[in-house]
Coordinates of C-alpha atoms in Angstrom, one line a residue:
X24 CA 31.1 16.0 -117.6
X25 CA 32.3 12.8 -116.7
X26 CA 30.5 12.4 -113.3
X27 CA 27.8 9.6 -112.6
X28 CA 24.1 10.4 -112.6
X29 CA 23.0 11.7 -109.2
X30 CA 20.6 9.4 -107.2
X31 CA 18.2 10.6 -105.0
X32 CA 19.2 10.7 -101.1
X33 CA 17.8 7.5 -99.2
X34 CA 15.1 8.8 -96.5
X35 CA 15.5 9.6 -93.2
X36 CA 15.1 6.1 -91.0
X37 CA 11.5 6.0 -89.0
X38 CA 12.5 5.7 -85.6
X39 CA 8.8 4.5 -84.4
X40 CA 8.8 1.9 -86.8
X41 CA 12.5 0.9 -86.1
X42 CA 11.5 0.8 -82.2
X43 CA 8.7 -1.4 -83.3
X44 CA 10.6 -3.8 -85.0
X45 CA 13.1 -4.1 -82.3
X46 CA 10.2 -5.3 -80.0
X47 CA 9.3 -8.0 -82.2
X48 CA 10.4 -11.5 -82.0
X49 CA 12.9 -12.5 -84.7
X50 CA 11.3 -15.8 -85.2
X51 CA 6.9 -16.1 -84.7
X52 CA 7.2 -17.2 -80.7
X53 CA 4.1 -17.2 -79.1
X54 CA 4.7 -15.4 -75.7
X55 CA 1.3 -17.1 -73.9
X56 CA 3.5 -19.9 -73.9
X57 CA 5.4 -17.9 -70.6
X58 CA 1.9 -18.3 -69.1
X59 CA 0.8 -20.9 -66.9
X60 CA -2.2 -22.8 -68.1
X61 CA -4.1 -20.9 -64.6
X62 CA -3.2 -18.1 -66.0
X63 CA -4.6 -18.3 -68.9
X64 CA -7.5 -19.4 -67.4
X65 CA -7.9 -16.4 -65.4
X66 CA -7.3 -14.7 -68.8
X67 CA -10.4 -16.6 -70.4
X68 CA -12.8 -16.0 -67.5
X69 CA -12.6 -12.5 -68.0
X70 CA -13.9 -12.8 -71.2
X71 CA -16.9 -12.8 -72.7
X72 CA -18.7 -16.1 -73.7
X73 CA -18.4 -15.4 -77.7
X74 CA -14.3 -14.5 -77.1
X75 CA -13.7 -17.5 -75.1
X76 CA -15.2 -19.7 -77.8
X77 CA -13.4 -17.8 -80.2
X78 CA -10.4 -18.1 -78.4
X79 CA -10.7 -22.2 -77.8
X80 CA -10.2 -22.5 -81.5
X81 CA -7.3 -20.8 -82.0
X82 CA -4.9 -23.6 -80.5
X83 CA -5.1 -26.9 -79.2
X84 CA -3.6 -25.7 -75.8
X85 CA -5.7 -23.1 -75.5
X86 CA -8.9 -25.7 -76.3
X87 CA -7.5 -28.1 -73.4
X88 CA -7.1 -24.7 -71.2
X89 CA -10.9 -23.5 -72.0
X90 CA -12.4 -27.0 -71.4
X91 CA -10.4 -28.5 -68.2
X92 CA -11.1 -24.8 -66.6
X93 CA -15.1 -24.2 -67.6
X94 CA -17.5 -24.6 -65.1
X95 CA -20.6 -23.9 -66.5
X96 CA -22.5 -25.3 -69.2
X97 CA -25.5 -24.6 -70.7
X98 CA -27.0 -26.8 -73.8
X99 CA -29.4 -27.5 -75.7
X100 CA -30.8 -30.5 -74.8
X101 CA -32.2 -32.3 -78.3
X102 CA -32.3 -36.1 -78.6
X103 CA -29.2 -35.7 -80.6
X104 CA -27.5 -34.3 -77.4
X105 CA -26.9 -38.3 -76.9
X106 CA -24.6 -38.8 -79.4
X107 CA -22.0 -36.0 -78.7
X108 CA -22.3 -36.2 -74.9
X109 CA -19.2 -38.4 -74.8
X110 CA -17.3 -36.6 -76.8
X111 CA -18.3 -33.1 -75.3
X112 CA -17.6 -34.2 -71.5
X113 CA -14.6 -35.3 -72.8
X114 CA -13.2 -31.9 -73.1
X115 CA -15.8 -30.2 -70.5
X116 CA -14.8 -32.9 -67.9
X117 CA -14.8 -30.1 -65.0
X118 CA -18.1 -29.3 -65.4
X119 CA -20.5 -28.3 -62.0
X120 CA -23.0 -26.2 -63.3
X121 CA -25.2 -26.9 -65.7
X122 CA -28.3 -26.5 -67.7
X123 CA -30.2 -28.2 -69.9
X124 CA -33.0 -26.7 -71.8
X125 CA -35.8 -27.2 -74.7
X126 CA -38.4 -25.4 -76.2
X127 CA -42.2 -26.5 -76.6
X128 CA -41.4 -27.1 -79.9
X129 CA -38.9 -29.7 -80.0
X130 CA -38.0 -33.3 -78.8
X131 CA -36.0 -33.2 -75.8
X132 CA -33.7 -35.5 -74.1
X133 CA -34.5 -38.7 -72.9
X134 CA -34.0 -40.9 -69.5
X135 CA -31.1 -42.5 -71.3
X136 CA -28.7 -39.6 -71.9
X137 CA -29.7 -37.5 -68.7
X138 CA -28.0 -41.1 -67.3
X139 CA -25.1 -40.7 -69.5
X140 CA -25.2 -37.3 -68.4
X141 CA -25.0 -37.8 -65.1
X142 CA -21.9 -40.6 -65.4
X143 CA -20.1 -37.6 -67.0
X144 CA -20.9 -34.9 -64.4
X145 CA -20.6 -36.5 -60.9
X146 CA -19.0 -33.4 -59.9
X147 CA -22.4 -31.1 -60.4
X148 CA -23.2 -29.1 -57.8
X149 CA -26.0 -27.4 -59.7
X150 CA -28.1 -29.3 -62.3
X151 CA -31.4 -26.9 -64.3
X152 CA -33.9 -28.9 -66.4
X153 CA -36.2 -26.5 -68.6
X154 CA -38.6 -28.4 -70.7
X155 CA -37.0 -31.8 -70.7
X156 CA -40.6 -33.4 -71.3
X157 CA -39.0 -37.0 -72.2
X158 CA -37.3 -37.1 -68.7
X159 CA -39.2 -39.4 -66.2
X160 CA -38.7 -40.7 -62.6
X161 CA -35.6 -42.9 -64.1
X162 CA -33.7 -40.8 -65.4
X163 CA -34.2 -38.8 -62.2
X164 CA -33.3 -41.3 -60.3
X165 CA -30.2 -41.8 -62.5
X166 CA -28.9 -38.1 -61.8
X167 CA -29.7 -38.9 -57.5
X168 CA -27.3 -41.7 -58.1
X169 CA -24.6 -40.6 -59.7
X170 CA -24.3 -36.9 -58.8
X171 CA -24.0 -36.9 -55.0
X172 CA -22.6 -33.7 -54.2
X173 CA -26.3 -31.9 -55.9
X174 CA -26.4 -28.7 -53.9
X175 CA -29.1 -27.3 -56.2
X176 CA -31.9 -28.4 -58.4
X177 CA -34.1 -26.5 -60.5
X178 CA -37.0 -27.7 -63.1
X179 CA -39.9 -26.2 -65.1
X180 CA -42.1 -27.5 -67.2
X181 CA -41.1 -31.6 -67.0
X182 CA -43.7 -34.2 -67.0
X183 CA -41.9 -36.6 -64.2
X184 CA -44.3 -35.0 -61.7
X185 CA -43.3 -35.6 -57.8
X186 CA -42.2 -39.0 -58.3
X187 CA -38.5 -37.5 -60.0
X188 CA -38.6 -35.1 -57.4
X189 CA -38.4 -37.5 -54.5
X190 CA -36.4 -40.1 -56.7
X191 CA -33.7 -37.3 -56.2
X192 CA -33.7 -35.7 -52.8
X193 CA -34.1 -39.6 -51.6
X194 CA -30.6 -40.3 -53.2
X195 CA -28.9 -36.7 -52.6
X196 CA -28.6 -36.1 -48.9
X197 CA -26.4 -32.8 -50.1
X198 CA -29.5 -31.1 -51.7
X199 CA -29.6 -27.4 -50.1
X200 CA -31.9 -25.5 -52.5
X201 CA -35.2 -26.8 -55.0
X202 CA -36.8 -24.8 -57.2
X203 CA -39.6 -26.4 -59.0
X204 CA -41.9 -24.6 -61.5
X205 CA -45.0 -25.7 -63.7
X206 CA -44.3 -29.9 -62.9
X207 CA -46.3 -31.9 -64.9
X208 CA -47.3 -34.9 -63.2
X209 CA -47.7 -33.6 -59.3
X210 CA -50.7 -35.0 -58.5
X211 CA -49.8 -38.5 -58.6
X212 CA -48.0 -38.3 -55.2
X213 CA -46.9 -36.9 -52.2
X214 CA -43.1 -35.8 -51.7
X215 CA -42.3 -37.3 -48.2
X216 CA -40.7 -35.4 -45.5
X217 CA -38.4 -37.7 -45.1
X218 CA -36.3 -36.3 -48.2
X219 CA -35.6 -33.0 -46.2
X220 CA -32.7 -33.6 -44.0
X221 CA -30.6 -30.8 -45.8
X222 CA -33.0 -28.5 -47.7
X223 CA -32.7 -25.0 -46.8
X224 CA -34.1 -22.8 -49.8
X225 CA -37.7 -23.9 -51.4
X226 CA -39.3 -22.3 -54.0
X227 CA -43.0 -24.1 -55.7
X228 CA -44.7 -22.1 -58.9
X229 CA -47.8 -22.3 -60.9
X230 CA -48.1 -25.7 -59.5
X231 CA -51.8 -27.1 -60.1
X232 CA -51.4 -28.9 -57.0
X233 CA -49.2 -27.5 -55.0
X234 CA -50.0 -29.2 -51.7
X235 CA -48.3 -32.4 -52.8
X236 CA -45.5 -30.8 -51.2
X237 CA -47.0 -29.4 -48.2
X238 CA -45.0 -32.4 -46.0
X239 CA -41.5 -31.3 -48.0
X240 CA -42.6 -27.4 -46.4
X241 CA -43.2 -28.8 -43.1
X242 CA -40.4 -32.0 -42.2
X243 CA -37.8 -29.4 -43.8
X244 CA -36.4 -28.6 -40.1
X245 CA -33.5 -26.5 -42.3
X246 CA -35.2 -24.8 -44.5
X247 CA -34.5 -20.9 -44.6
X248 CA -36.6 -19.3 -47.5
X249 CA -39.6 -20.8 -48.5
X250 CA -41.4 -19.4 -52.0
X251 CA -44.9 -20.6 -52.7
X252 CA -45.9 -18.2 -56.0
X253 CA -49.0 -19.0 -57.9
X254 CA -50.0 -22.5 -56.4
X255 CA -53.6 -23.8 -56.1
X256 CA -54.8 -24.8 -53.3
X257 CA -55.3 -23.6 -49.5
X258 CA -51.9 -22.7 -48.0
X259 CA -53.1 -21.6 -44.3
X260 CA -53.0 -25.3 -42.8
X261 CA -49.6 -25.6 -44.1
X262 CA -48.0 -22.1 -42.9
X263 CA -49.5 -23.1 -39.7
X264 CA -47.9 -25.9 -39.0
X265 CA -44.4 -24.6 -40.7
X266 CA -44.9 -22.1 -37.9
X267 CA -45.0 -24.6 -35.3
X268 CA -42.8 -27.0 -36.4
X269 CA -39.9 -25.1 -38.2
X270 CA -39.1 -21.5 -36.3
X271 CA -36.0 -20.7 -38.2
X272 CA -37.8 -19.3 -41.9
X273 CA -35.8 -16.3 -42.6
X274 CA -37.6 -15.2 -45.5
X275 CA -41.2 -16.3 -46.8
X276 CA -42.6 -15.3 -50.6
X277 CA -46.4 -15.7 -50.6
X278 CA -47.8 -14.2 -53.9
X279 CA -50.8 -14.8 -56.0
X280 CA -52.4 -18.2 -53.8
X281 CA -55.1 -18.3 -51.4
X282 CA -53.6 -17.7 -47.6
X283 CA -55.6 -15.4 -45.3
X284 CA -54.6 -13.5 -42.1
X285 CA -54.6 -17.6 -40.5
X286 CA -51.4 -18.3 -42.5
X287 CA -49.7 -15.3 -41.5
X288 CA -50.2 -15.7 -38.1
X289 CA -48.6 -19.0 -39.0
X290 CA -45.9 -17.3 -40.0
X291 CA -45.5 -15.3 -37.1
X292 CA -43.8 -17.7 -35.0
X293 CA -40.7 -17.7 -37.2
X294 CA -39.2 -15.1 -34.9
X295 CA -35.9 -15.0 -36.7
X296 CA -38.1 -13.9 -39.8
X297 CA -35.9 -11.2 -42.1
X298 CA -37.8 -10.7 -45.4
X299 CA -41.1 -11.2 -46.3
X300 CA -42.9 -10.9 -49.4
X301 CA -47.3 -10.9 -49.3
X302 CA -48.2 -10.5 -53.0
X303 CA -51.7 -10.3 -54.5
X304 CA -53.1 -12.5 -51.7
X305 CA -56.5 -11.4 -51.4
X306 CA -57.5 -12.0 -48.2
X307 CA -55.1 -10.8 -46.0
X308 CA -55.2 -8.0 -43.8
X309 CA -54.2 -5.7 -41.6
X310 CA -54.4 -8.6 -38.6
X311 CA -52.2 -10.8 -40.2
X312 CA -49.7 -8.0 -41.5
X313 CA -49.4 -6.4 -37.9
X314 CA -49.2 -9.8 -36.0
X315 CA -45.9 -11.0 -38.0
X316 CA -44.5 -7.1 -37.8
X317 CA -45.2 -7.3 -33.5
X318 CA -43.7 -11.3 -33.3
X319 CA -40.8 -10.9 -35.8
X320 CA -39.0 -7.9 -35.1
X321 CA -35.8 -8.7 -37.0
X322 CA -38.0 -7.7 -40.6
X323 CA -35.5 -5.9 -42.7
X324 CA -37.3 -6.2 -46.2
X325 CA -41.2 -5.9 -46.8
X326 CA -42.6 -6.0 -49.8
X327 CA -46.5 -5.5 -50.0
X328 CA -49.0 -5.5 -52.9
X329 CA -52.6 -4.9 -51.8
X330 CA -54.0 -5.8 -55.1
X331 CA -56.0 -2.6 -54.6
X332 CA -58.7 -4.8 -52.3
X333 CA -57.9 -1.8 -49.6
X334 CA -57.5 -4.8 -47.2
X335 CA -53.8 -3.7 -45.9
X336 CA -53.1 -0.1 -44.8
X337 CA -52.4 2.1 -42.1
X338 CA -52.8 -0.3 -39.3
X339 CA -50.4 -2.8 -40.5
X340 CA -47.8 0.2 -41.8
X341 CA -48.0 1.4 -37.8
X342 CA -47.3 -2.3 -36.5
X343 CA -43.9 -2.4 -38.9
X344 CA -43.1 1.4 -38.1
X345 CA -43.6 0.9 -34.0
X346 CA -41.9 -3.0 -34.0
X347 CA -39.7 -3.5 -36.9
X348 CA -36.7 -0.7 -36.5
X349 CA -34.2 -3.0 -38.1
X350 CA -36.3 -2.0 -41.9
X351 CA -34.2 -1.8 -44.6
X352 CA -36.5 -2.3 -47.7
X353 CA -40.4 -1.6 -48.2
X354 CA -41.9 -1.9 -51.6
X355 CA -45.6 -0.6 -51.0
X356 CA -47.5 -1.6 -53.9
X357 CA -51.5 -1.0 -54.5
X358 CA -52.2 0.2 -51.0
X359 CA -53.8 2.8 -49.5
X360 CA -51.4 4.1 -46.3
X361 CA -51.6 7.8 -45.4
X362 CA -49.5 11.0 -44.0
X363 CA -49.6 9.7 -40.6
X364 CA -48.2 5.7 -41.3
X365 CA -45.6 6.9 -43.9
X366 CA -44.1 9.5 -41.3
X367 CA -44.2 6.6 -38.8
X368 CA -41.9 4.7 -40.8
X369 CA -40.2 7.5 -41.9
X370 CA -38.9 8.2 -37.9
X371 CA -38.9 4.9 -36.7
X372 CA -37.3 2.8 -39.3
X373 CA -33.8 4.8 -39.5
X374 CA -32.2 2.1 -41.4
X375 CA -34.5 2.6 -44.0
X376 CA -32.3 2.7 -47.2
X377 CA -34.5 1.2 -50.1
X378 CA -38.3 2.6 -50.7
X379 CA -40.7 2.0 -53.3
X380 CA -44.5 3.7 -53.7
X381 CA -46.5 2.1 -56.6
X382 CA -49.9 2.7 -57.8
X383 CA -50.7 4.7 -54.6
X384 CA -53.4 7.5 -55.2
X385 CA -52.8 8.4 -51.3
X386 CA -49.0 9.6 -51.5
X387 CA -48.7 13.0 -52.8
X388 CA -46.0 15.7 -52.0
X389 CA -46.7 16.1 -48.3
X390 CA -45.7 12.7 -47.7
X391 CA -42.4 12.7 -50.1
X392 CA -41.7 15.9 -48.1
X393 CA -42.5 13.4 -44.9
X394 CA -39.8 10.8 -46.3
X395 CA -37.4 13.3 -47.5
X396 CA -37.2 15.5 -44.4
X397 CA -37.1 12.3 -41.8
X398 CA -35.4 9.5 -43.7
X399 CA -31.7 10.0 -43.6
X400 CA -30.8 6.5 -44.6
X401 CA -32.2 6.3 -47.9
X402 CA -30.3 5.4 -51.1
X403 CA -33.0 4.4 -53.7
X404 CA -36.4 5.8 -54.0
X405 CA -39.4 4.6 -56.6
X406 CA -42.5 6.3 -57.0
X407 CA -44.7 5.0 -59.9
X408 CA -48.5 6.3 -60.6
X409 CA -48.9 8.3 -57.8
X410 CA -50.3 11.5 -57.5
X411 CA -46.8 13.3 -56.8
X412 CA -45.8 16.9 -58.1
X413 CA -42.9 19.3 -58.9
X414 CA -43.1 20.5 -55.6
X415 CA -42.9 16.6 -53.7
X416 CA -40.0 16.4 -56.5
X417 CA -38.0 19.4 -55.3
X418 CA -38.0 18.6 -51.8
X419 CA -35.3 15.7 -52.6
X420 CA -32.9 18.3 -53.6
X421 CA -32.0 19.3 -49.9
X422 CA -33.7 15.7 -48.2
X423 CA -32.2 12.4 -48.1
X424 CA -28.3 13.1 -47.9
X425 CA -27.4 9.6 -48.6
X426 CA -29.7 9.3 -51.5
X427 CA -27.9 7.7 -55.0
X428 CA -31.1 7.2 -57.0
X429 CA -34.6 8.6 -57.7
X430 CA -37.0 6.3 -60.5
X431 CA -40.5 8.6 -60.9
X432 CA -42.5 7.0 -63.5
X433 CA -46.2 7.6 -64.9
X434 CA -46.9 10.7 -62.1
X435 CA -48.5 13.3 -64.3
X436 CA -48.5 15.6 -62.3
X437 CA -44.2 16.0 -62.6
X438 CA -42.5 17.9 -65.5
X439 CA -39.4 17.4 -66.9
X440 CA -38.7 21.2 -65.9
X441 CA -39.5 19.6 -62.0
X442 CA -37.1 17.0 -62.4
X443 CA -34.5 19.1 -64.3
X444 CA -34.4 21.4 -61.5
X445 CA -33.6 18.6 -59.0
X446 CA -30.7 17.4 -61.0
X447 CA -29.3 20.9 -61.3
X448 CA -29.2 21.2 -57.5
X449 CA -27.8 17.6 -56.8
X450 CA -25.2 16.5 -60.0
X451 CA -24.5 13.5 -58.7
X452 CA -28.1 11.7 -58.2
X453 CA -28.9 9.4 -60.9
X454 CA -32.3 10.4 -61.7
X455 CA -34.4 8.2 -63.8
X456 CA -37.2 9.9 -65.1
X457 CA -40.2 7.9 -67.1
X458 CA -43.2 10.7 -68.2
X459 CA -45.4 8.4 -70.5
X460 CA -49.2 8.0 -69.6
X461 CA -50.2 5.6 -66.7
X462 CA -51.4 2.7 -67.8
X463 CA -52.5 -0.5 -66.1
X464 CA -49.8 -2.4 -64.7
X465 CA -49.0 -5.7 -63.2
X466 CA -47.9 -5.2 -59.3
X467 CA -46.0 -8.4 -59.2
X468 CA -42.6 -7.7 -57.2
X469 CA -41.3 -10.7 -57.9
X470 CA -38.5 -9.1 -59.6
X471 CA -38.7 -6.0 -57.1
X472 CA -35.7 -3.5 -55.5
X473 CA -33.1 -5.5 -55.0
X474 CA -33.8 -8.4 -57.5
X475 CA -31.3 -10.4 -58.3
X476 CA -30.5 -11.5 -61.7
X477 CA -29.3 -14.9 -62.8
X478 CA -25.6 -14.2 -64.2
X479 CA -25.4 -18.0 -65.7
X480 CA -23.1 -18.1 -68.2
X481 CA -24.4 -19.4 -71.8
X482 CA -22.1 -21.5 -73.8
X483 CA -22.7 -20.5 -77.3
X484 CA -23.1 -22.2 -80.0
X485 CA -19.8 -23.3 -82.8
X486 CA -19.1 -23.8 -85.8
X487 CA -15.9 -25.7 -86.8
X488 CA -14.9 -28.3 -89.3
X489 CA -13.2 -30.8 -86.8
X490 CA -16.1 -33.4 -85.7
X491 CA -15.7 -32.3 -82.0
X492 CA -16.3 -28.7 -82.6
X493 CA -19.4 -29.9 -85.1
X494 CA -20.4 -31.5 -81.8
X495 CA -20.6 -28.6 -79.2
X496 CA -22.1 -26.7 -81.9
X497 CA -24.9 -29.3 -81.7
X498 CA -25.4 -29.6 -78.5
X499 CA -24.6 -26.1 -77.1
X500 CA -27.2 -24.3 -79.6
X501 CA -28.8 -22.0 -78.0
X502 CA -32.5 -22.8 -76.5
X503 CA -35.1 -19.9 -76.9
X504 CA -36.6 -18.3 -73.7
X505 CA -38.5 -20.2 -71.9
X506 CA -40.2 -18.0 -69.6
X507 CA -43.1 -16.4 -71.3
X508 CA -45.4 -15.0 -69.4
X509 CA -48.4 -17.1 -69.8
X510 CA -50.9 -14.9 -68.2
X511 CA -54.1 -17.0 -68.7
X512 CA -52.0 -19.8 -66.3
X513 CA -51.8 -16.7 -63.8
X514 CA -55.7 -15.5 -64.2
X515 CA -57.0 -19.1 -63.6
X516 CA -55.8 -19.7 -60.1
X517 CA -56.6 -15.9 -59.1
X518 CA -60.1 -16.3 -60.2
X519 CA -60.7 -19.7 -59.1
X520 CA -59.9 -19.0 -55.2
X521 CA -61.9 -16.1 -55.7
X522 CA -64.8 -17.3 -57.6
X523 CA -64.9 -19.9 -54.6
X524 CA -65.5 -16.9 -51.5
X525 CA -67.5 -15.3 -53.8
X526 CA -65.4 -12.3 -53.9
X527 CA -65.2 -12.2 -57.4
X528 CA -67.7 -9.4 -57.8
X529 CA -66.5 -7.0 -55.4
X530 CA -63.2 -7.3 -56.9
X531 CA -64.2 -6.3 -60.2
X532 CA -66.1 -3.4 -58.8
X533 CA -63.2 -2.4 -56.7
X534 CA -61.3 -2.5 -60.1
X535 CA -63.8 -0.3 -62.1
X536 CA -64.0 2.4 -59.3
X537 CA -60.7 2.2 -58.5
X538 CA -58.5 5.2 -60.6
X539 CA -56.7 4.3 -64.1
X540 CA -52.9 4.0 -61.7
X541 CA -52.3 0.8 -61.0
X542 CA -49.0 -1.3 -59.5
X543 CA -45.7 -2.2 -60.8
X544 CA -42.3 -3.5 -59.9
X545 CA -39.7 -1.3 -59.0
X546 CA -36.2 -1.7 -58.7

């Protein structure tokens, strides 16, 4: 009677929630502005390309950040590429690598704003054309003009043929490593040696006339690797007189072109040779294989695909077992070596630490037994459509103490209960086990153990409502793939070398005897 109406006891206080709001700001203070703009930077390089674009259009500091710091670029490179170039560079005015691609099916760029280009970027050191079919020997000239600190250059499928080529070496004395790939064009000239004072890498591909560079190859006295992959034309003259005249290759690709045992004797008198790559080359042989392994006896990687013409095996395996004990790598792909090579280079080569067997009906489990028991080095092993069992398997459980990783794909003859067994016995292999049917399958190594893989950064389309944002979205859109495999380019120079030393039927008898295994990459 009398007394007020109870109310009902106020909750206890959260004390998470009160420590949370303790830690925040009384007003909305943005704490990245403690951070340095390098910081930040550092910040946005860790990032992946979608956050960092995300994260340019948050603030117009941050946008300043992202653009004065970014590198790379890659972009789209449409006609209408023209008409936001200004305003892009403006912001991307740090710029040293970039790309600029097109598909097939789309106008591309012209002379004009690869020029403008070119003004805006003097500070490239890497410039990559892909399908810039409107670019000719001007604009070329344009980029050799303006960009003199060009370390590398890379094009495929442009139609300015050798005459953009030299129009840019000519003018960047800087230029370390050309790549050049399907050029449209190359027969109208030579490139001059002239142009070489400071090349050092070289790689030529599905060129229909390759040989217009054959004095580049040669009057490079720098050059270090040289990669000639699916060129017409005969190649021995040329290796011959790189031999003579420039000693100090380090690595040579050869793969897919018509060289014999004559260019690799060439080859031969680069004694500082390291890595060497012979790759679907039809005629060569055992001579040619064991002269380089006797002369250059610093060979740490060898990769070898026979192309199953039964032209490279034991004797050129026992030349690189007896003279090449510095071997690190040795992809053997669509050869036919037996017990007594593989156990050579199983003793000999102690440093041996990467090993691949493809497509090899002569390696079965005594010679896995061979490598397991003697090859103490190894860390990666690949065996692919050979005739290996459970018992080759199991031997890896107590061989190879420093192997990592095991790949065994299309053997038949091993069970997941083999390779099970192995894994219970050593936990920490990373086994990588493939059991579908064999099947035919290419034996380029191009992209064999140890392949690198190109990490270049893609700048990704954006879309925005400010006209500069409209702009990068335009010109950064991403360009479709264009390295398809265009395997009727590839049959046309293997048959036509053949067809012309008439070894075109014996090679499709040796395919239709041969057993259903055939070579693959390995990594």
């Amino acid at each position: 009677m009398g007394q007020s109406p109870s109310t009902a006891a106020a909750p206890a206080a959260d004390l998470s929630r009160r420590r949370i709001s303790q830690l925040q700001p009384i007003n909305d203070s943005d704490y990245t502005l403690r951070l340095s703009d390098d910081s930040l930077a550092v910040i946005f390089n860790s990032l992946s390309t979608t956050d960092r674009k995300r994260c340019s259009l948050v603030c117009r500091r941050w946008c300043r950040v992202d653009g004065e710091r970014r590198h790379r670029l890659s972009l789209h490179a449409q006609p209408e590429l023209l008409d936001f170039a200004p305003s892009l560079f403006n912001r991307f005015d740090s710029v040293t690598k970039l790309a600029l691609r097109c598909d097939r099916k789309t106008a591309s760029i012209n002379d004009d704003a690869l020029v403008l280009i070119s003004l805006r970027c003097q500070n490239l050191t890497r410039l990559k054309l892909r399908g810039c079919r409107d670019v000719t020997e001007v604009g070329m000239a344009g980029v050799g003009n303006n960009c003199k600190t060009l370390k590398k250059l890379s094009c495929a499928s442009c139609m300015f043929g050798t005459k953009g080529i030299v129009a840019v070496i000519d003018r960047c004395v800087t230029l370390e490593d050309l790549t050049v790939k399907r050029l449209r064009g190359a027969h109208d000239g030579v490139v001059r040696a002239a142009a070489a004072s400071s090349l050092k890498s070289l790689c030529l591909k599905e060129l229909v006339n390759g040989q217009s560079f054959a004095p580049l190859v040669i009057g490079s006295k720098k050059l270090r690797s040289l990669k000639v992959i699916g060129c017409l034309g005969d190649w021995d003259e040329t290796l011959v007189r790189v031999g003579c005249f420039n000693a100090g290759l380090v690595e040579v690709h050869l793969e897919k072109i018509q060289v014999s045992d004559v260019g690799l004797v060439g080859v031969s008198n680069c004694l500082g040779l390291e890595t060497l790559h012979v790759v679907k080359t039809a005629e060569c042989s055992n001579v040619g294989l064991a002269t380089v392994a006797e002369r250059c006896r610093l060979l740490k990687k060898v990769h070898i695909d026979g192309w199953r013409m039964n032209r490279i095996g034991d004797d050129g395996l026992m030349a690189i077992a007896k003279h090449c004990p510095n071997l690190q790598e040795l992809v053997l792909i669509g050869v036919y070596p037996t017990f007594s090579s593989l156990a050579a280079i199983a003793s000999n080569c102690r440093n041996l630490e990467r090993l691949a067997l493809c497509g090899i009906g002569t390696v079965g489990d005594a010679e896995i037994e061979c490598i397991a028991d003697r090859c103490v080095a190894l860390k990666k092993l690949c065996i692919k459509g050979c005739p290996v069992s459970n018992a080759g398997i199991g031997a890896l459980a107590s061989g190879c103490p420093n192997l990592v990783k095991v790949k065994v794909k299309k053997c038949r003859k091993i069970t997941g209960r083999g390779v099970e067994w192995v894994r219970g016995q050593r936990v920490s292999l990373m086994f990588n086990y493939d059991d579908s049917e064999v099947e035919a399958l290419d034996g380029s190594v191009s992209d064999g153990v140890g392949g690198g893989q190109d990490n270049t950064v893609e700048f990704q389309p954006t879309i925005n409502q400010t006209t500069e944002a409209v702009a990068v979205a335009e010109a950064e859109a991403e360009a479709p793939s264009s390295n398809n495999n265009n395997r009727l380019t590839m049959i046309r120079p293997r048959l036509g070398f053949l067809a012309n030393k008439n070894l075109v039927p014996s090679v499709f008898r040796r395919w239709s005897n041969s057993d259903n295994v055939s070579s693959s990459s390995c990594s």
